[in-house]
């Protein structure tokens, strides 16, 4: 009983710090770095689920990571920049009409990252969109992301998308999945694309679906890079500091992991997955006004509450766009071709106008 009370005290201290400390851009590290929480007595591996975090101490310690696109790699040349990020494995390019697509495995800061790059036909230094998938999803999202990448390429826009830890073709356990690790991997993929592919480092956009939308907001809220456009498809902006998540966090903290039921299987989630989400709740509640942002929400989406997306749209000063008849799968996981087509068209036209 004494151990349980001490653990609950740790949780309460974390929640009080998240709820009472106003978010300033100076509070968080450059380029939307998520706080990394260090555990005082033990190390717990990281994971990812409807929200992502890993635990490590009573009070959050913010760790800095490099910006996604530092000034040192901005270039005007028509020749691609040599990459400092080694490609471990690369599959042959697939030519879709005049559009080129290929997969690669790149070295991230802590793990190998499977990525897919799609390049428009015959373009020199195209705009680039970094695409981030949802919790427990993959860089394919059942073919949904391939369709969006194709639509972007048809408008002359390149894209790169990645599998986060424990997802898709990732070779590591899902316990390494959390907001911190996902942001690291998204930045690594974007940096690799800028350094090795014919893309323009001055014209970069972010696209996030569900949990990936939360990631995009955290990244953009840092204000370290002027993203030309940010598209959010049902971003997971709802609060995660709920009684149920706190209970599951305590379980993960005490035992090393929480087994989350997930569409017929389970995801092994570490305490940091929860901690990062608790901390980023205050980011969602204190978002600064941003420029060119598109937020889409399905009228039949029961996973992400519409009012949470409306609150974010109001804070950002943008209009929330409804997708009629769309549930949280947005046609990616259901037979709703008209929904998928509308999503592809809306997102590609947005980036064509903003990048």
mmCIF file of C-alpha atoms in Angstrom:
data_model
loop_
_atom_site.group_PDB
_atom_site.id
_atom_site.type_symbol
_atom_site.label_atom_id
_atom_site.label_comp_id
_atom_site.label_asym_id
_atom_site.label_seq_id
_atom_site.Cartn_x
_atom_site.Cartn_y
_atom_site.Cartn_z
ATOM 1 C CA UNK A 1 0.000 0.000 0.000
ATOM 2 C CA UNK A 2 2.828 2.397 0.869
ATOM 3 C CA UNK A 3 4.462 1.794 -2.538
ATOM 4 C CA UNK A 4 1.172 2.413 -4.338
ATOM 5 C CA UNK A 5 0.631 5.711 -2.457
ATOM 6 C CA UNK A 6 4.141 6.872 -3.351
ATOM 7 C CA UNK A 7 3.520 6.011 -7.013
ATOM 8 C CA UNK A 8 0.230 7.926 -6.995
ATOM 9 C CA UNK A 9 2.086 10.881 -5.511
ATOM 10 C CA UNK A 10 4.481 10.815 -8.477
ATOM 11 C CA UNK A 11 1.517 10.852 -10.859
ATOM 12 C CA UNK A 12 -0.148 13.764 -9.050
ATOM 13 C CA UNK A 13 3.084 15.808 -9.105
ATOM 14 C CA UNK A 14 3.398 15.220 -12.857
ATOM 15 C CA UNK A 15 -0.211 16.218 -13.530
ATOM 16 C CA UNK A 16 0.032 19.337 -11.364
ATOM 17 C CA UNK A 17 3.120 20.473 -13.269
ATOM 18 C CA UNK A 18 1.341 19.853 -16.599
ATOM 19 C CA UNK A 19 -1.868 21.584 -15.582
ATOM 20 C CA UNK A 20 -0.464 24.658 -13.846
ATOM 21 C CA UNK A 21 2.565 25.607 -15.926
ATOM 22 C CA UNK A 22 1.644 27.831 -18.889
ATOM 23 C CA UNK A 23 3.326 26.785 -22.096
ATOM 24 C CA UNK A 24 5.756 29.297 -23.529
ATOM 25 C CA UNK A 25 7.858 28.644 -26.586
ATOM 26 C CA UNK A 26 10.934 29.062 -24.419
ATOM 27 C CA UNK A 27 9.736 26.269 -22.128
ATOM 28 C CA UNK A 28 10.215 23.624 -24.768
ATOM 29 C CA UNK A 29 13.342 22.759 -26.727
ATOM 30 C CA UNK A 30 13.981 23.879 -30.315
ATOM 31 C CA UNK A 31 11.879 22.450 -33.125
ATOM 32 C CA UNK A 32 9.007 21.193 -31.015
ATOM 33 C CA UNK A 33 10.971 18.834 -28.850
ATOM 34 C CA UNK A 34 8.820 16.874 -26.452
ATOM 35 C CA UNK A 35 10.015 16.772 -22.844
ATOM 36 C CA UNK A 36 11.882 13.624 -21.933
ATOM 37 C CA UNK A 37 11.061 12.408 -18.454
ATOM 38 C CA UNK A 38 13.907 10.670 -16.625
ATOM 39 C CA UNK A 39 13.064 7.999 -14.087
ATOM 40 C CA UNK A 40 14.697 8.502 -10.706
ATOM 41 C CA UNK A 41 14.998 4.856 -9.716
ATOM 42 C CA UNK A 42 14.580 2.815 -12.882
ATOM 43 C CA UNK A 43 14.505 2.991 -16.644
ATOM 44 C CA UNK A 44 11.385 1.991 -18.479
ATOM 45 C CA UNK A 45 11.379 1.428 -22.258
ATOM 46 C CA UNK A 46 9.236 3.666 -24.484
ATOM 47 C CA UNK A 47 5.974 2.919 -26.292
ATOM 48 C CA UNK A 48 3.159 4.368 -28.316
ATOM 49 C CA UNK A 49 -0.636 4.145 -28.272
ATOM 50 C CA UNK A 50 -3.642 6.524 -28.651
ATOM 51 C CA UNK A 51 -1.124 8.901 -27.169
ATOM 52 C CA UNK A 52 2.610 8.496 -26.696
ATOM 53 C CA UNK A 53 5.012 8.821 -23.760
ATOM 54 C CA UNK A 54 7.649 7.179 -21.536
ATOM 55 C CA UNK A 55 8.277 7.826 -17.831
ATOM 56 C CA UNK A 56 11.398 8.470 -15.900
ATOM 57 C CA UNK A 57 11.155 10.891 -12.962
ATOM 58 C CA UNK A 58 8.865 12.918 -10.778
ATOM 59 C CA UNK A 59 9.442 16.193 -12.620
ATOM 60 C CA UNK A 60 9.772 16.570 -16.411
ATOM 61 C CA UNK A 61 13.183 17.390 -17.821
ATOM 62 C CA UNK A 62 13.154 18.935 -21.283
ATOM 63 C CA UNK A 63 15.778 17.548 -23.642
ATOM 64 C CA UNK A 64 16.826 19.409 -26.769
ATOM 65 C CA UNK A 65 17.017 17.898 -30.235
ATOM 66 C CA UNK A 66 18.105 19.554 -33.459
ATOM 67 C CA UNK A 67 15.590 21.343 -35.644
ATOM 68 C CA UNK A 68 14.125 19.403 -38.533
ATOM 69 C CA UNK A 69 15.683 21.630 -41.180
ATOM 70 C CA UNK A 70 18.647 23.656 -39.854
ATOM 71 C CA UNK A 71 19.827 26.728 -41.749
ATOM 72 C CA UNK A 72 23.034 24.918 -42.653
ATOM 73 C CA UNK A 73 21.254 22.705 -45.167
ATOM 74 C CA UNK A 74 19.197 25.379 -46.904
ATOM 75 C CA UNK A 75 20.516 25.596 -50.428
ATOM 76 C CA UNK A 76 19.906 27.287 -53.747
ATOM 77 C CA UNK A 77 21.844 24.869 -55.930
ATOM 78 C CA UNK A 78 20.072 22.677 -58.427
ATOM 79 C CA UNK A 79 22.134 19.697 -57.277
ATOM 80 C CA UNK A 80 20.962 17.501 -54.380
ATOM 81 C CA UNK A 81 22.895 17.814 -51.152
ATOM 82 C CA UNK A 82 24.984 14.863 -50.011
ATOM 83 C CA UNK A 83 23.433 13.076 -47.053
ATOM 84 C CA UNK A 84 25.073 12.653 -43.691
ATOM 85 C CA UNK A 85 22.316 10.228 -42.727
ATOM 86 C CA UNK A 86 23.382 6.812 -44.030
ATOM 87 C CA UNK A 87 20.872 4.751 -45.953
ATOM 88 C CA UNK A 88 21.115 1.227 -44.603
ATOM 89 C CA UNK A 89 18.904 -0.405 -47.189
ATOM 90 C CA UNK A 90 17.102 0.793 -50.249
ATOM 91 C CA UNK A 91 14.609 -0.936 -52.527
ATOM 92 C CA UNK A 92 14.455 -0.295 -56.275
ATOM 93 C CA UNK A 93 12.433 2.719 -57.326
ATOM 94 C CA UNK A 94 8.907 2.210 -58.569
ATOM 95 C CA UNK A 95 7.922 4.569 -61.363
ATOM 96 C CA UNK A 96 4.252 5.529 -61.217
ATOM 97 C CA UNK A 97 3.767 7.063 -64.620
ATOM 98 C CA UNK A 98 6.421 9.742 -64.371
ATOM 99 C CA UNK A 99 6.337 9.748 -60.561
ATOM 100 C CA UNK A 100 9.118 7.947 -58.699
ATOM 101 C CA UNK A 101 8.623 6.127 -55.392
ATOM 102 C CA UNK A 102 11.047 4.039 -53.362
ATOM 103 C CA UNK A 103 11.530 2.652 -49.870
ATOM 104 C CA UNK A 104 14.651 2.938 -47.737
ATOM 105 C CA UNK A 105 15.829 2.208 -44.220
ATOM 106 C CA UNK A 106 17.711 5.114 -42.671
ATOM 107 C CA UNK A 107 19.628 5.487 -39.432
ATOM 108 C CA UNK A 108 17.835 7.558 -36.813
ATOM 109 C CA UNK A 109 19.276 8.764 -33.541
ATOM 110 C CA UNK A 110 18.200 5.615 -31.692
ATOM 111 C CA UNK A 111 16.879 3.131 -34.254
ATOM 112 C CA UNK A 112 16.612 2.303 -37.933
ATOM 113 C CA UNK A 113 13.621 3.964 -39.604
ATOM 114 C CA UNK A 114 11.742 2.534 -42.608
ATOM 115 C CA UNK A 115 10.766 5.374 -44.957
ATOM 116 C CA UNK A 116 9.043 5.871 -48.302
ATOM 117 C CA UNK A 117 9.866 8.824 -50.540
ATOM 118 C CA UNK A 118 7.692 9.861 -53.487
ATOM 119 C CA UNK A 119 9.083 12.334 -56.024
ATOM 120 C CA UNK A 120 7.118 14.179 -58.713
ATOM 121 C CA UNK A 121 8.104 13.849 -62.339
ATOM 122 C CA UNK A 122 11.080 15.786 -63.637
ATOM 123 C CA UNK A 123 11.123 18.370 -60.881
ATOM 124 C CA UNK A 124 14.131 20.165 -59.454
ATOM 125 C CA UNK A 125 13.890 20.894 -55.760
ATOM 126 C CA UNK A 126 10.208 20.248 -55.232
ATOM 127 C CA UNK A 127 8.360 21.243 -52.073
ATOM 128 C CA UNK A 128 8.340 18.455 -49.475
ATOM 129 C CA UNK A 129 5.575 17.207 -47.175
ATOM 130 C CA UNK A 130 6.553 15.112 -44.130
ATOM 131 C CA UNK A 131 3.698 12.653 -43.477
ATOM 132 C CA UNK A 132 3.158 11.202 -39.971
ATOM 133 C CA UNK A 133 0.856 8.270 -39.260
ATOM 134 C CA UNK A 134 -1.452 7.618 -36.324
ATOM 135 C CA UNK A 135 -1.137 5.547 -33.175
ATOM 136 C CA UNK A 136 -0.511 1.894 -33.972
ATOM 137 C CA UNK A 137 -0.705 2.632 -37.704
ATOM 138 C CA UNK A 138 2.027 2.652 -40.331
ATOM 139 C CA UNK A 139 3.461 4.737 -43.135
ATOM 140 C CA UNK A 140 0.989 3.015 -45.452
ATOM 141 C CA UNK A 141 -2.221 3.484 -43.410
ATOM 142 C CA UNK A 142 -3.719 0.635 -45.425
ATOM 143 C CA UNK A 143 -2.939 2.388 -48.702
ATOM 144 C CA UNK A 144 -4.390 5.730 -47.638
ATOM 145 C CA UNK A 145 -1.037 7.497 -47.427
ATOM 146 C CA UNK A 146 0.072 6.129 -50.803
ATOM 147 C CA UNK A 147 -2.982 7.763 -52.359
ATOM 148 C CA UNK A 148 -2.237 11.099 -50.691
ATOM 149 C CA UNK A 149 1.430 10.907 -51.748
ATOM 150 C CA UNK A 150 0.351 10.206 -55.331
ATOM 151 C CA UNK A 151 -2.044 13.178 -55.293
ATOM 152 C CA UNK A 152 0.728 15.419 -53.959
ATOM 153 C CA UNK A 153 3.203 14.215 -56.587
ATOM 154 C CA UNK A 154 0.705 14.936 -59.349
ATOM 155 C CA UNK A 155 0.821 18.554 -58.172
ATOM 156 C CA UNK A 156 4.612 18.638 -58.162
ATOM 157 C CA UNK A 157 5.090 18.004 -54.427
ATOM 158 C CA UNK A 158 7.429 15.383 -52.948
ATOM 159 C CA UNK A 159 6.637 13.526 -49.734
ATOM 160 C CA UNK A 160 8.378 11.345 -47.188
ATOM 161 C CA UNK A 161 6.662 9.119 -44.659
ATOM 162 C CA UNK A 162 8.051 6.822 -41.990
ATOM 163 C CA UNK A 163 7.149 3.917 -39.710
ATOM 164 C CA UNK A 164 7.395 4.875 -36.055
ATOM 165 C CA UNK A 165 8.857 2.475 -33.486
ATOM 166 C CA UNK A 166 6.981 -0.822 -33.362
ATOM 167 C CA UNK A 167 4.806 0.063 -36.365
ATOM 168 C CA UNK A 168 4.725 -1.227 -39.938
ATOM 169 C CA UNK A 169 8.179 -2.430 -40.993
ATOM 170 C CA UNK A 170 9.923 -1.135 -37.873
ATOM 171 C CA UNK A 171 12.227 -3.775 -36.381
ATOM 172 C CA UNK A 172 12.011 -2.537 -32.783
ATOM 173 C CA UNK A 173 9.419 -3.159 -30.090
ATOM 174 C CA UNK A 174 6.414 -0.896 -29.715
ATOM 175 C CA UNK A 175 7.599 -0.185 -26.191
ATOM 176 C CA UNK A 176 10.016 2.322 -27.787
ATOM 177 C CA UNK A 177 7.058 4.236 -29.197
ATOM 178 C CA UNK A 178 6.252 7.590 -27.589
ATOM 179 C CA UNK A 179 5.927 11.241 -28.601
ATOM 180 C CA UNK A 180 9.633 11.881 -28.102
ATOM 181 C CA UNK A 181 10.788 8.974 -30.270
ATOM 182 C CA UNK A 182 8.209 9.685 -32.968
ATOM 183 C CA UNK A 183 9.290 13.308 -33.265
ATOM 184 C CA UNK A 184 12.926 12.210 -33.475
ATOM 185 C CA UNK A 185 12.071 9.789 -36.279
ATOM 186 C CA UNK A 186 9.944 12.312 -38.185
ATOM 187 C CA UNK A 187 12.763 14.866 -38.035
ATOM 188 C CA UNK A 188 15.319 12.275 -39.134
ATOM 189 C CA UNK A 189 13.173 11.307 -42.130
ATOM 190 C CA UNK A 190 12.645 14.935 -43.126
ATOM 191 C CA UNK A 191 16.338 15.729 -42.775
ATOM 192 C CA UNK A 192 17.297 12.662 -44.812
ATOM 193 C CA UNK A 193 14.927 13.713 -47.607
ATOM 194 C CA UNK A 194 16.311 17.260 -47.661
ATOM 195 C CA UNK A 195 19.922 16.072 -47.679
ATOM 196 C CA UNK A 196 19.616 13.301 -50.261
ATOM 197 C CA UNK A 197 16.683 14.097 -52.541
ATOM 198 C CA UNK A 198 15.924 16.965 -54.980
ATOM 199 C CA UNK A 199 13.627 18.827 -52.591
ATOM 200 C CA UNK A 200 13.558 22.462 -51.510
ATOM 201 C CA UNK A 201 14.415 22.815 -47.823
ATOM 202 C CA UNK A 202 12.710 26.221 -47.749
ATOM 203 C CA UNK A 203 9.311 24.816 -48.748
ATOM 204 C CA UNK A 204 8.343 22.126 -46.270
ATOM 205 C CA UNK A 205 4.922 21.129 -44.989
ATOM 206 C CA UNK A 206 3.654 18.746 -42.321
ATOM 207 C CA UNK A 207 0.779 16.282 -42.637
ATOM 208 C CA UNK A 208 -0.378 14.436 -39.534
ATOM 209 C CA UNK A 209 -3.175 11.900 -39.171
ATOM 210 C CA UNK A 210 -4.696 11.293 -35.718
ATOM 211 C CA UNK A 211 -1.712 10.950 -33.334
ATOM 212 C CA UNK A 212 0.454 12.174 -36.185
ATOM 213 C CA UNK A 213 -1.616 15.366 -36.144
ATOM 214 C CA UNK A 214 -0.778 15.879 -32.478
ATOM 215 C CA UNK A 215 2.890 15.406 -33.380
ATOM 216 C CA UNK A 216 2.626 18.002 -36.143
ATOM 217 C CA UNK A 217 1.104 20.539 -33.748
ATOM 218 C CA UNK A 218 3.804 19.975 -31.134
ATOM 219 C CA UNK A 219 6.497 20.297 -33.804
ATOM 220 C CA UNK A 220 5.039 23.454 -35.339
ATOM 221 C CA UNK A 221 4.309 25.101 -31.978
ATOM 222 C CA UNK A 222 8.035 25.385 -31.333
ATOM 223 C CA UNK A 223 8.260 28.056 -33.990
ATOM 224 C CA UNK A 224 11.836 27.121 -34.900
ATOM 225 C CA UNK A 225 11.012 26.555 -38.573
ATOM 226 C CA UNK A 226 8.481 28.332 -40.751
ATOM 227 C CA UNK A 227 6.473 25.472 -42.226
ATOM 228 C CA UNK A 228 4.719 26.559 -45.398
ATOM 229 C CA UNK A 229 1.607 24.540 -44.617
ATOM 230 C CA UNK A 230 0.314 22.137 -41.968
ATOM 231 C CA UNK A 231 -2.521 19.717 -42.747
ATOM 232 C CA UNK A 232 -4.148 17.839 -39.875
ATOM 233 C CA UNK A 233 -6.488 14.917 -40.474
ATOM 234 C CA UNK A 234 -8.507 14.342 -37.297
ATOM 235 C CA UNK A 235 -5.580 15.324 -35.051
ATOM 236 C CA UNK A 236 -5.597 13.673 -31.618
ATOM 237 C CA UNK A 237 -5.990 16.936 -29.712
ATOM 238 C CA UNK A 238 -8.229 15.604 -26.932
ATOM 239 C CA UNK A 239 -6.841 15.533 -23.366
ATOM 240 C CA UNK A 240 -5.013 12.385 -22.336
ATOM 241 C CA UNK A 241 -4.763 13.205 -18.627
ATOM 242 C CA UNK A 242 -7.875 11.147 -17.937
ATOM 243 C CA UNK A 243 -8.590 8.910 -14.969
ATOM 244 C CA UNK A 244 -8.317 5.798 -17.152
ATOM 245 C CA UNK A 245 -4.966 6.837 -18.643
ATOM 246 C CA UNK A 246 -3.609 7.738 -15.206
ATOM 247 C CA UNK A 247 -4.557 4.283 -13.946
ATOM 248 C CA UNK A 248 -2.865 2.632 -16.930
ATOM 249 C CA UNK A 249 0.165 4.882 -16.497
ATOM 250 C CA UNK A 250 0.544 3.751 -12.863
ATOM 251 C CA UNK A 251 0.380 0.150 -14.072
ATOM 252 C CA UNK A 252 3.061 0.781 -16.709
ATOM 253 C CA UNK A 253 5.233 2.650 -14.220
ATOM 254 C CA UNK A 254 5.057 -0.126 -11.629
ATOM 255 C CA UNK A 255 5.355 -3.154 -13.910
ATOM 256 C CA UNK A 256 7.357 -1.772 -16.844
ATOM 257 C CA UNK A 257 4.600 -1.845 -19.449
ATOM 258 C CA UNK A 258 0.875 -1.664 -20.065
ATOM 259 C CA UNK A 259 -0.714 -4.064 -22.564
ATOM 260 C CA UNK A 260 -3.221 -2.039 -24.565
ATOM 261 C CA UNK A 261 -5.928 -3.949 -26.470
ATOM 262 C CA UNK A 262 -5.724 -2.799 -30.081
ATOM 263 C CA UNK A 263 -8.037 -4.063 -32.825
ATOM 264 C CA UNK A 264 -7.711 -7.742 -32.009
ATOM 265 C CA UNK A 265 -4.114 -7.563 -30.801
ATOM 266 C CA UNK A 266 -2.203 -5.738 -28.073
ATOM 267 C CA UNK A 267 0.328 -2.922 -27.984
ATOM 268 C CA UNK A 268 2.995 -2.989 -25.274
ATOM 269 C CA UNK A 269 3.153 0.574 -23.997
ATOM 270 C CA UNK A 270 5.785 2.037 -21.702
ATOM 271 C CA UNK A 271 5.204 4.682 -19.058
ATOM 272 C CA UNK A 272 6.904 7.353 -21.190
ATOM 273 C CA UNK A 273 4.165 7.000 -23.764
ATOM 274 C CA UNK A 274 1.720 8.250 -21.127
ATOM 275 C CA UNK A 275 4.042 10.885 -19.687
ATOM 276 C CA UNK A 276 4.700 12.512 -23.045
ATOM 277 C CA UNK A 277 0.977 12.666 -23.700
ATOM 278 C CA UNK A 278 0.245 14.165 -20.292
ATOM 279 C CA UNK A 279 2.891 16.819 -20.895
ATOM 280 C CA UNK A 280 1.678 17.642 -24.399
ATOM 281 C CA UNK A 281 -1.854 18.182 -23.083
ATOM 282 C CA UNK A 282 -0.707 21.622 -21.997
ATOM 283 C CA UNK A 283 0.726 22.225 -25.481
ATOM 284 C CA UNK A 284 -2.709 21.481 -26.955
ATOM 285 C CA UNK A 285 -4.256 23.923 -24.479
ATOM 286 C CA UNK A 286 -1.808 26.738 -25.246
ATOM 287 C CA UNK A 287 -1.229 26.607 -28.987
ATOM 288 C CA UNK A 288 0.006 29.868 -30.489
ATOM 289 C CA UNK A 289 -1.674 31.308 -33.590
ATOM 290 C CA UNK A 290 -0.236 29.694 -36.698
ATOM 291 C CA UNK A 291 -0.350 30.647 -40.338
ATOM 292 C CA UNK A 292 -1.422 28.211 -42.997
ATOM 293 C CA UNK A 293 -3.193 25.301 -41.271
ATOM 294 C CA UNK A 294 -5.859 22.920 -42.602
ATOM 295 C CA UNK A 295 -7.847 20.823 -40.107
ATOM 296 C CA UNK A 296 -10.158 18.086 -41.427
ATOM 297 C CA UNK A 297 -12.669 16.174 -39.315
ATOM 298 C CA UNK A 298 -15.135 13.470 -40.344
ATOM 299 C CA UNK A 299 -18.772 13.976 -39.443
ATOM 300 C CA UNK A 300 -18.926 10.306 -38.329
ATOM 301 C CA UNK A 301 -15.597 10.266 -36.482
ATOM 302 C CA UNK A 302 -16.207 8.891 -32.975
ATOM 303 C CA UNK A 303 -12.523 8.533 -32.012
ATOM 304 C CA UNK A 304 -11.486 12.187 -31.986
ATOM 305 C CA UNK A 305 -14.191 14.488 -30.557
ATOM 306 C CA UNK A 306 -15.108 17.284 -32.928
ATOM 307 C CA UNK A 307 -15.145 19.865 -30.131
ATOM 308 C CA UNK A 308 -11.470 19.159 -29.358
ATOM 309 C CA UNK A 309 -10.570 19.874 -33.002
ATOM 310 C CA UNK A 310 -12.811 22.950 -33.014
ATOM 311 C CA UNK A 311 -11.031 24.290 -29.943
ATOM 312 C CA UNK A 312 -7.677 23.929 -31.698
ATOM 313 C CA UNK A 313 -9.015 25.516 -34.887
ATOM 314 C CA UNK A 314 -10.238 28.499 -32.863
ATOM 315 C CA UNK A 315 -6.863 28.848 -31.123
ATOM 316 C CA UNK A 316 -5.016 28.727 -34.440
ATOM 317 C CA UNK A 317 -7.452 31.097 -36.102
ATOM 318 C CA UNK A 318 -8.500 28.687 -38.864
ATOM 319 C CA UNK A 319 -11.738 27.052 -40.010
ATOM 320 C CA UNK A 320 -12.436 23.409 -39.172
ATOM 321 C CA UNK A 321 -13.398 21.599 -42.389
ATOM 322 C CA UNK A 322 -15.927 18.763 -42.105
ATOM 323 C CA UNK A 323 -15.636 15.655 -44.300
ATOM 324 C CA UNK A 324 -19.230 14.422 -44.785
ATOM 325 C CA UNK A 325 -19.788 10.764 -43.902
ATOM 326 C CA UNK A 326 -16.179 10.113 -42.871
ATOM 327 C CA UNK A 327 -15.385 8.065 -39.784
ATOM 328 C CA UNK A 328 -11.912 7.974 -38.220
ATOM 329 C CA UNK A 329 -10.654 5.703 -40.997
ATOM 330 C CA UNK A 330 -11.336 8.361 -43.668
ATOM 331 C CA UNK A 331 -11.841 5.656 -46.280
ATOM 332 C CA UNK A 332 -8.420 4.140 -45.566
ATOM 333 C CA UNK A 333 -9.961 1.268 -43.621
ATOM 334 C CA UNK A 334 -13.432 1.143 -45.157
ATOM 335 C CA UNK A 335 -15.104 1.119 -48.533
ATOM 336 C CA UNK A 336 -15.619 4.877 -48.818
ATOM 337 C CA UNK A 337 -13.876 5.778 -52.039
ATOM 338 C CA UNK A 338 -15.670 9.122 -52.222
ATOM 339 C CA UNK A 339 -14.318 10.068 -48.789
ATOM 340 C CA UNK A 340 -10.789 9.010 -49.744
ATOM 341 C CA UNK A 341 -10.964 11.003 -52.978
ATOM 342 C CA UNK A 342 -12.165 14.111 -51.133
ATOM 343 C CA UNK A 343 -9.390 13.806 -48.536
ATOM 344 C CA UNK A 344 -6.722 13.396 -51.236
ATOM 345 C CA UNK A 345 -8.044 16.315 -53.263
ATOM 346 C CA UNK A 346 -8.448 18.667 -50.297
ATOM 347 C CA UNK A 347 -4.998 17.960 -48.863
ATOM 348 C CA UNK A 348 -3.132 18.093 -52.189
ATOM 349 C CA UNK A 349 -4.820 21.341 -53.228
ATOM 350 C CA UNK A 350 -4.026 22.868 -49.842
ATOM 351 C CA UNK A 351 -0.312 22.122 -50.159
ATOM 352 C CA UNK A 352 -0.227 23.152 -53.832
ATOM 353 C CA UNK A 353 -1.488 26.570 -52.757
ATOM 354 C CA UNK A 354 0.664 26.930 -49.644
ATOM 355 C CA UNK A 355 4.101 25.520 -50.559
#
